[in-house]
Amino acid sequence: MHYSTKIAAILLVFFCTSFQNIQPVTENNSPGYKLKTVVIDAGHGGHDHGCSGSKSKEKNVALSISLKLGALIEKNFPDVKVIYTRKTDIFLELHERAAVANKANADLFICIHCNANPSSSPYGTETYVMGLHKTAANLGVAQRENDVILLEDNYEQHYDGFDPNDAASHIMFSLFQHAYMDQSILFAAKCEEQFKKTGRHSRGVKQAGFLVLWKTGMPSVLIETGFLTNVKDEKFLASEDGQINMSENIYRAFKEYKYEMENAGGKVDAKKIEEAEKQMNKEEQIISENNQKEEFVNGLEFYVQYYASEIELKISDKKFTSLKNENISYVKDNKWYKYRTGPYSTLDIATQKQSSVRKAGYKDAFVIAYQNGKKIPVDEARLLQPK
């Protein structure tokens, strides 16, 4: 059989069996629609630690945020049944998590996770819905979360032959479109909007092929609450205040989503979905372009420092409005909080950005350099760059 014909045949069988496995368990387009049941899934657990930071494990952070989120819903919506896939440090297979939601005829499935990256630079939140990997970064996140099935017995039987070590499996799997895509995107967008409102850096709503979302018969999202490989994100997520902040943000998104869906009889406003998809595509394009431009060599990263304060300011502070489209972060150096844009892969790119930051009103902005996370003189960094 010709290779392309073989792939087409595999795809046909894959999609036929996949759609047979997805049966809508909630008819949510009637005038009397009520959101009655939500399943909260704390990622990883037991011998599956998930990703790790310098001091934190994903399984612990995810569980803490999940329990806090559930408690808020139970307290404020006693008519809503909250089901947890786990409330303790136990291991659950991915297909078991989806089965919990389907058995409960849930109206919403919320997975809580933490992100990771080989570089310490990326930070911020991402909320995923089931769908096509539009960037290599999205594929990487899905691969990392899906690799947990290697800890399961007989995983080939549970996931229709899906092989987490085969890139082709991930690509074919990501083509599956969830039956509740619109509702999932709506809730995901509300989560990211709430994160932004409290000063978190939102990396947007994204699509990727997550096994845990695959067989859920209801609106489903997977929330990456931040990067444990980023010092600032890890410190925030490991703290009680940070976990409360994240749970409250997701709760407010849930509250808005519930109100909106019930008042619309379970129907989704097409205009809102169109707006969310436009923003999603825009963010994916920006990330794709940045990935093409940014290639960090010899561990070098350049930033443009533009502000310093003895008082800690939120990145969303009105002082920084003119830089709202920049990737802003800050570090504490003795008593000073130093704010910067970046990172940039070369001194030339950073110098160009310095010019635009100065034009935005920060006349004293200047370039700083790091190698493998350690600050070094810019002149030294210049010599370390490839010729």
Tab-separated table of C-alpha atoms in Angstrom:
chain	number	residue	atom	x	y	z
A	1	MET	CA	0.000	0.000	0.000
A	2	HIS	CA	1.284	3.484	-0.869
A	3	TYR	CA	2.509	5.387	2.211
A	4	SER	CA	0.024	8.279	1.828
A	5	THR	CA	-2.823	5.810	1.331
A	6	LYS	CA	-1.765	3.974	4.454
A	7	ILE	CA	-1.762	7.216	6.461
A	8	ALA	CA	-5.204	8.106	5.105
A	9	ALA	CA	-6.518	4.703	6.134
A	10	ILE	CA	-5.072	5.096	9.612
A	11	LEU	CA	-6.658	8.517	9.937
A	12	LEU	CA	-10.045	7.205	8.810
A	13	VAL	CA	-10.009	4.391	11.350
A	14	PHE	CA	-8.700	6.739	14.037
A	15	PHE	CA	-11.415	9.328	13.575
A	16	CYS	CA	-14.200	6.775	13.270
A	17	THR	CA	-13.236	5.097	16.531
A	18	SER	CA	-12.585	8.438	18.204
A	19	PHE	CA	-15.993	9.880	17.437
A	20	GLN	CA	-17.656	6.670	18.552
A	21	ASN	CA	-15.954	7.153	21.888
A	22	ILE	CA	-17.239	10.715	22.250
A	23	GLN	CA	-20.919	10.807	22.960
A	24	PRO	CA	-22.308	14.098	24.276
A	25	VAL	CA	-23.378	13.370	27.817
A	26	THR	CA	-25.063	16.722	28.356
A	27	GLU	CA	-27.698	18.263	26.133
A	28	ASN	CA	-26.838	21.858	26.918
A	29	ASN	CA	-28.822	23.822	24.368
A	30	SER	CA	-32.225	23.906	26.035
A	31	PRO	CA	-33.888	26.983	27.601
A	32	GLY	CA	-33.762	25.413	31.060
A	33	TYR	CA	-30.073	24.518	30.907
A	34	LYS	CA	-28.276	24.505	34.271
A	35	LEU	CA	-24.610	23.902	34.961
A	36	LYS	CA	-24.998	21.295	37.683
A	37	THR	CA	-21.739	19.355	37.836
A	38	VAL	CA	-18.085	20.317	37.456
A	39	VAL	CA	-15.132	17.942	37.607
A	40	ILE	CA	-11.802	19.367	38.768
A	41	ASP	CA	-8.748	17.363	37.786
A	42	ALA	CA	-5.484	18.028	39.629
A	43	GLY	CA	-2.755	16.944	37.232
A	44	HIS	CA	-0.305	14.114	37.966
A	45	GLY	CA	-0.005	12.634	41.489
A	46	GLY	CA	1.603	9.758	43.357
A	47	HIS	CA	4.778	8.529	41.661
A	48	ASP	CA	4.042	10.890	38.757
A	49	HIS	CA	5.466	14.196	39.985
A	50	GLY	CA	4.863	16.126	36.766
A	51	CYS	CA	7.362	18.914	36.132
A	52	SER	CA	9.503	20.403	38.879
A	53	GLY	CA	10.984	23.731	39.864
A	54	SER	CA	13.897	24.324	42.198
A	55	LYS	CA	11.718	23.504	45.211
A	56	SER	CA	8.243	22.671	43.891
A	57	LYS	CA	6.534	19.705	42.257
A	58	GLU	CA	3.692	20.151	39.796
A	59	LYS	CA	1.536	17.465	41.425
A	60	ASN	CA	1.470	19.371	44.738
A	61	VAL	CA	0.818	22.828	43.298
A	62	ALA	CA	-1.933	21.503	41.017
A	63	LEU	CA	-3.667	19.697	43.887
A	64	SER	CA	-3.599	22.727	46.163
A	65	ILE	CA	-5.074	25.046	43.525
A	66	SER	CA	-7.695	22.432	42.598
A	67	LEU	CA	-8.889	21.990	46.174
A	68	LYS	CA	-9.075	25.743	46.705
A	69	LEU	CA	-11.035	26.185	43.467
A	70	GLY	CA	-13.472	23.431	44.418
A	71	ALA	CA	-14.002	24.924	47.867
A	72	LEU	CA	-14.906	28.301	46.340
A	73	ILE	CA	-17.475	26.735	44.010
A	74	GLU	CA	-18.966	24.608	46.804
A	75	LYS	CA	-19.257	27.620	49.088
A	76	ASN	CA	-20.800	30.023	46.581
A	77	PHE	CA	-22.806	27.585	44.443
A	78	PRO	CA	-24.226	24.906	46.766
A	79	ASP	CA	-26.439	23.732	43.902
A	80	VAL	CA	-23.368	22.746	41.856
A	81	LYS	CA	-21.883	19.315	42.466
A	82	VAL	CA	-18.080	19.457	42.588
A	83	ILE	CA	-16.227	16.221	41.859
A	84	TYR	CA	-12.465	15.849	42.214
A	85	THR	CA	-10.497	13.254	40.267
A	86	ARG	CA	-8.152	13.226	43.248
A	87	LYS	CA	-8.064	14.951	46.630
A	88	THR	CA	-4.851	13.326	47.833
A	89	ASP	CA	-1.436	12.434	46.442
A	90	ILE	CA	-2.456	9.412	44.359
A	91	PHE	CA	-1.684	8.312	40.796
A	92	LEU	CA	-4.524	8.224	38.259
A	93	GLU	CA	-4.280	7.140	34.649
A	94	LEU	CA	-5.372	9.751	32.101
A	95	HIS	CA	-8.286	7.708	30.770
A	96	GLU	CA	-9.557	7.266	34.351
A	97	ARG	CA	-9.721	11.034	34.796
A	98	ALA	CA	-11.939	11.451	31.741
A	99	ALA	CA	-14.041	8.481	32.856
A	100	VAL	CA	-14.797	10.224	36.166
A	101	ALA	CA	-16.208	13.214	34.285
A	102	ASN	CA	-18.215	11.137	31.823
A	103	LYS	CA	-19.685	8.897	34.521
A	104	ALA	CA	-20.818	11.983	36.441
A	105	ASN	CA	-22.447	13.516	33.343
A	106	ALA	CA	-20.383	16.612	34.122
A	107	ASP	CA	-21.089	19.961	32.490
A	108	LEU	CA	-17.487	21.172	32.698
A	109	PHE	CA	-14.077	19.518	33.080
A	110	ILE	CA	-11.182	21.630	34.420
A	111	CYS	CA	-7.628	20.240	34.461
A	112	ILE	CA	-5.074	22.106	36.573
A	113	HIS	CA	-1.374	21.851	35.691
A	114	CYS	CA	1.944	23.714	35.819
A	115	ASN	CA	4.217	24.349	32.856
A	116	ALA	CA	7.938	23.850	32.243
A	117	ASN	CA	10.551	24.848	29.673
A	118	PRO	CA	14.249	24.082	29.091
A	119	SER	CA	14.836	27.831	29.397
A	120	SER	CA	14.094	29.714	32.608
A	121	SER	CA	12.792	32.696	30.631
A	122	PRO	CA	9.203	31.691	29.678
A	123	TYR	CA	6.569	32.615	32.230
A	124	GLY	CA	2.817	33.112	32.471
A	125	THR	CA	-0.432	31.217	32.055
A	126	GLU	CA	-1.831	29.212	29.137
A	127	THR	CA	-5.257	27.611	28.829
A	128	TYR	CA	-5.611	24.781	26.329
A	129	VAL	CA	-8.560	23.294	24.509
A	130	MET	CA	-8.475	20.073	22.512
A	131	GLY	CA	-7.391	20.656	18.930
A	132	LEU	CA	-4.623	21.084	16.396
A	133	HIS	CA	-1.074	21.909	17.558
A	134	LYS	CA	-0.483	25.214	15.776
A	135	THR	CA	3.085	25.663	17.004
A	136	ALA	CA	5.973	23.452	18.005
A	137	ALA	CA	5.695	24.886	21.521
A	138	ASN	CA	2.080	23.708	21.831
A	139	LEU	CA	3.093	20.266	20.613
A	140	GLY	CA	5.880	20.201	23.192
A	141	VAL	CA	3.479	20.956	26.051
A	142	ALA	CA	1.076	18.236	24.896
A	143	GLN	CA	3.891	15.708	24.519
A	144	ARG	CA	5.122	16.404	28.045
A	145	GLU	CA	1.658	16.001	29.560
A	146	ASN	CA	0.842	12.935	27.427
A	147	ASP	CA	4.093	11.135	28.260
A	148	VAL	CA	2.604	10.192	31.627
A	149	ILE	CA	0.824	7.271	29.942
A	150	LEU	CA	4.190	5.505	29.824
A	151	LEU	CA	3.672	4.989	33.570
A	152	GLU	CA	0.409	3.158	32.878
A	153	ASP	CA	-0.116	-0.552	32.259
A	154	ASN	CA	-1.402	-1.521	28.792
A	155	TYR	CA	-1.618	2.094	27.645
A	156	GLU	CA	-1.872	0.980	23.991
A	157	GLN	CA	-5.310	-0.516	24.712
A	158	HIS	CA	-6.668	2.586	26.441
A	159	TYR	CA	-5.590	5.101	23.788
A	160	ASP	CA	-6.291	3.265	20.522
A	161	GLY	CA	-2.636	2.530	19.805
A	162	PHE	CA	-1.413	6.068	20.502
A	163	ASP	CA	2.392	6.094	20.851
A	164	PRO	CA	3.724	9.052	22.896
A	165	ASN	CA	7.203	8.466	21.452
A	166	ASP	CA	5.992	8.854	17.869
A	167	ALA	CA	5.620	12.432	16.574
A	168	ALA	CA	3.189	11.204	13.901
A	169	SER	CA	0.833	9.941	16.612
A	170	HIS	CA	0.739	13.387	18.211
A	171	ILE	CA	0.093	15.090	14.874
A	172	MET	CA	-2.737	12.753	13.846
A	173	PHE	CA	-4.256	12.839	17.319
A	174	SER	CA	-4.279	16.647	17.416
A	175	LEU	CA	-6.532	16.753	14.349
A	176	PHE	CA	-9.403	15.476	16.474
A	177	GLN	CA	-11.877	18.279	17.152
A	178	HIS	CA	-13.765	18.166	20.420
A	179	ALA	CA	-17.561	18.155	20.166
A	180	TYR	CA	-17.706	21.017	22.680
A	181	MET	CA	-15.007	23.199	21.144
A	182	ASP	CA	-16.963	26.479	21.287
A	183	GLN	CA	-17.901	26.133	24.957
A	184	SER	CA	-14.345	25.084	25.794
A	185	ILE	CA	-12.873	28.126	24.037
A	186	LEU	CA	-15.365	30.409	25.794
A	187	PHE	CA	-14.409	29.160	29.255
A	188	ALA	CA	-10.695	29.158	28.398
A	189	ALA	CA	-10.889	32.779	27.243
A	190	LYS	CA	-12.611	33.769	30.482
A	191	CYS	CA	-9.835	32.116	32.514
A	192	GLU	CA	-7.084	33.960	30.664
A	193	GLU	CA	-8.970	37.244	30.962
A	194	GLN	CA	-9.205	36.806	34.736
A	195	PHE	CA	-5.486	36.036	34.965
A	196	LYS	CA	-4.706	39.269	33.130
A	197	LYS	CA	-6.981	41.298	35.406
A	198	THR	CA	-4.903	40.371	38.462
A	199	GLY	CA	-1.567	41.116	36.813
A	200	ARG	CA	-0.599	37.638	35.657
A	201	HIS	CA	1.091	37.353	32.278
A	202	SER	CA	-1.376	35.610	29.960
A	203	ARG	CA	0.123	33.652	27.076
A	204	GLY	CA	-3.392	33.116	25.763
A	205	VAL	CA	-5.823	30.379	24.780
A	206	LYS	CA	-4.227	27.591	22.746
A	207	GLN	CA	-5.031	24.294	21.082
A	208	ALA	CA	-3.176	21.007	21.400
A	209	GLY	CA	-3.858	17.291	21.530
A	210	PHE	CA	-4.150	16.316	25.188
A	211	LEU	CA	-5.121	12.738	25.931
A	212	VAL	CA	-6.864	13.763	29.155
A	213	LEU	CA	-9.263	15.973	27.154
A	214	TRP	CA	-9.756	13.520	24.308
A	215	LYS	CA	-12.622	11.365	25.591
A	216	THR	CA	-14.434	13.893	27.739
A	217	GLY	CA	-18.036	14.409	26.642
A	218	MET	CA	-18.369	17.983	27.887
A	219	PRO	CA	-16.599	21.367	27.613
A	220	SER	CA	-13.032	20.758	28.794
A	221	VAL	CA	-9.900	22.829	29.346
A	222	LEU	CA	-6.387	22.268	30.619
A	223	ILE	CA	-4.916	25.237	32.498
A	224	GLU	CA	-1.148	25.673	32.733
A	225	THR	CA	-0.996	27.983	35.749
A	226	GLY	CA	2.620	29.065	35.221
A	227	PHE	CA	6.177	27.837	34.675
A	228	LEU	CA	7.871	26.109	37.585
A	229	THR	CA	11.110	26.537	35.627
A	230	ASN	CA	10.775	30.323	35.933
A	231	VAL	CA	11.973	31.672	39.290
A	232	LYS	CA	9.245	34.273	39.634
A	233	ASP	CA	6.411	31.965	38.531
A	234	GLU	CA	7.582	29.174	40.822
A	235	LYS	CA	7.789	31.483	43.824
A	236	PHE	CA	4.251	32.699	43.109
A	237	LEU	CA	2.716	29.263	42.514
A	238	ALA	CA	4.415	27.687	45.521
A	239	SER	CA	3.044	30.369	47.843
A	240	GLU	CA	-0.313	30.256	49.604
A	241	ASP	CA	-1.193	33.706	48.235
A	242	GLY	CA	-0.320	32.644	44.700
A	243	GLN	CA	-2.445	29.502	44.895
A	244	ILE	CA	-5.365	31.473	46.308
A	245	ASN	CA	-4.962	34.031	43.514
A	246	MET	CA	-5.069	31.365	40.805
A	247	SER	CA	-8.041	29.531	42.319
A	248	GLU	CA	-9.984	32.793	42.666
A	249	ASN	CA	-9.252	33.728	39.053
A	250	ILE	CA	-10.521	30.382	37.772
A	251	TYR	CA	-13.532	30.608	40.083
A	252	ARG	CA	-14.481	34.024	38.668
A	253	ALA	CA	-14.171	32.612	35.155
A	254	PHE	CA	-16.419	29.716	36.189
A	255	LYS	CA	-18.964	32.119	37.684
A	256	GLU	CA	-19.088	34.194	34.483
A	257	TYR	CA	-19.286	31.114	32.271
A	258	LYS	CA	-22.087	29.556	34.336
A	259	TYR	CA	-24.123	32.752	34.331
A	260	GLU	CA	-23.649	33.314	30.612
A	261	MET	CA	-24.441	29.745	29.564
A	262	GLU	CA	-27.524	29.443	31.763
A	263	ASN	CA	-28.934	32.762	30.585
A	264	ALA	CA	-28.387	31.763	26.967
A	265	GLY	CA	-29.989	28.347	27.395
A	266	GLY	CA	-26.631	26.644	27.006
A	267	LYS	CA	-25.944	28.275	23.656
A	268	VAL	CA	-22.687	30.032	22.853
A	269	ASP	CA	-22.559	33.568	21.465
A	270	ALA	CA	-20.957	33.091	18.033
A	271	LYS	CA	-19.464	36.597	18.095
A	272	LYS	CA	-17.638	35.914	21.347
A	273	ILE	CA	-16.196	32.691	19.977
A	274	GLU	CA	-15.129	34.469	16.801
A	275	GLU	CA	-13.368	37.145	18.878
A	276	ALA	CA	-11.680	34.522	21.058
A	277	GLU	CA	-10.499	32.569	18.006
A	278	LYS	CA	-9.128	35.720	16.359
A	279	GLN	CA	-7.155	36.531	19.498
A	280	MET	CA	-6.001	32.920	19.743
A	281	ASN	CA	-4.748	32.952	16.139
A	282	LYS	CA	-3.050	36.311	16.678
A	283	GLU	CA	-1.209	35.049	19.756
A	284	GLU	CA	-0.168	31.849	17.985
A	285	GLN	CA	1.190	33.911	15.076
A	286	ILE	CA	3.204	36.141	17.412
A	287	ILE	CA	4.651	33.105	19.189
A	288	SER	CA	5.474	31.439	15.868
A	289	GLU	CA	7.256	34.554	14.607
A	290	ASN	CA	9.159	34.952	17.859
A	291	ASN	CA	10.247	31.323	17.770
A	292	GLN	CA	11.592	31.835	14.259
A	293	LYS	CA	13.510	34.944	15.277
A	294	GLU	CA	14.767	33.949	18.711
A	295	GLU	CA	17.545	31.396	18.891
A	296	PHE	CA	19.547	31.719	22.090
A	297	VAL	CA	23.217	30.757	21.695
A	298	ASN	CA	25.828	30.069	24.387
A	299	GLY	CA	23.210	30.633	27.093
A	300	LEU	CA	23.100	34.360	26.280
A	301	GLU	CA	19.987	36.430	26.923
A	302	PHE	CA	19.643	40.191	26.532
A	303	TYR	CA	17.071	42.472	28.152
A	304	VAL	CA	16.238	46.158	28.110
A	305	GLN	CA	16.003	47.514	31.651
A	306	TYR	CA	13.776	50.573	31.727
A	307	TYR	CA	12.589	51.145	35.299
A	308	ALA	CA	13.651	50.577	38.903
A	309	SER	CA	11.633	51.031	42.067
A	310	GLU	CA	11.981	50.362	45.772
A	311	ILE	CA	8.273	49.458	45.717
A	312	GLU	CA	7.107	46.303	43.934
A	313	LEU	CA	4.743	47.193	41.082
A	314	LYS	CA	2.516	44.867	39.082
A	315	ILE	CA	3.490	44.358	35.465
A	316	SER	CA	-0.012	45.610	34.613
A	317	ASP	CA	0.627	48.910	36.472
A	318	LYS	CA	-0.576	51.970	34.556
A	319	LYS	CA	3.010	53.293	34.592
A	320	PHE	CA	3.833	50.658	31.993
A	321	THR	CA	0.845	51.185	29.675
A	322	SER	CA	3.053	52.301	26.780
A	323	LEU	CA	4.793	48.901	26.907
A	324	LYS	CA	1.635	46.775	27.086
A	325	ASN	CA	2.635	44.794	23.979
A	326	GLU	CA	6.081	43.951	25.337
A	327	ASN	CA	7.152	40.863	27.265
A	328	ILE	CA	7.771	42.491	30.663
A	329	SER	CA	9.369	40.902	33.714
A	330	TYR	CA	11.248	42.101	36.765
A	331	VAL	CA	13.900	40.940	39.193
A	332	LYS	CA	14.695	42.037	42.732
A	333	ASP	CA	18.262	43.258	43.187
A	334	ASN	CA	18.934	44.120	46.830
A	335	LYS	CA	16.248	46.693	47.677
A	336	TRP	CA	15.392	47.488	44.050
A	337	TYR	CA	12.752	45.963	41.772
A	338	LYS	CA	14.161	46.228	38.262
A	339	TYR	CA	11.764	46.079	35.305
A	340	ARG	CA	12.796	44.949	31.842
A	341	THR	CA	11.623	43.754	28.438
A	342	GLY	CA	12.944	40.612	26.778
A	343	PRO	CA	14.681	38.270	26.582
A	344	TYR	CA	16.318	38.825	23.185
A	345	SER	CA	18.710	36.448	21.477
A	346	THR	CA	21.272	38.986	20.241
A	347	LEU	CA	22.705	42.315	21.299
A	348	ASP	CA	21.566	43.848	18.002
A	349	ILE	CA	17.925	42.900	18.624
A	350	ALA	CA	18.130	44.204	22.204
A	351	THR	CA	19.681	47.486	21.021
A	352	GLN	CA	16.862	47.959	18.518
A	353	LYS	CA	14.338	47.261	21.266
A	354	GLN	CA	16.129	49.742	23.537
A	355	SER	CA	15.430	52.436	20.943
A	356	SER	CA	11.691	51.648	20.836
A	357	VAL	CA	11.479	51.490	24.657
A	358	ARG	CA	13.087	54.921	24.867
A	359	LYS	CA	10.585	56.244	22.337
A	360	ALA	CA	7.828	54.854	24.582
A	361	GLY	CA	8.925	57.304	27.273
A	362	TYR	CA	11.743	55.539	29.118
A	363	LYS	CA	14.656	57.751	28.080
A	364	ASP	CA	17.188	56.019	30.335
A	365	ALA	CA	16.472	52.455	29.165
A	366	PHE	CA	19.618	50.373	28.668
A	367	VAL	CA	20.644	46.860	27.625
A	368	ILE	CA	21.696	44.204	30.151
A	369	ALA	CA	23.039	40.708	29.500
A	370	TYR	CA	22.857	37.287	31.150
A	371	GLN	CA	24.618	34.014	30.515
A	372	ASN	CA	22.941	30.890	31.871
A	373	GLY	CA	20.904	33.035	34.238
A	374	LYS	CA	23.888	35.007	35.602
A	375	LYS	CA	24.242	38.715	34.865
A	376	ILE	CA	27.413	39.590	32.930
A	377	PRO	CA	28.822	42.811	31.404
A	378	VAL	CA	27.376	43.632	27.986
A	379	ASP	CA	30.888	43.924	26.499
A	380	GLU	CA	31.649	40.385	27.663
A	381	ALA	CA	28.386	39.121	26.167
A	382	ARG	CA	29.256	40.815	22.869
A	383	LEU	CA	32.481	38.802	22.648
A	384	LEU	CA	30.631	35.557	23.431
A	385	GLN	CA	28.237	35.976	20.505
A	386	PRO	CA	28.887	33.902	17.354
A	387	LYS	CA	30.865	35.772	14.715
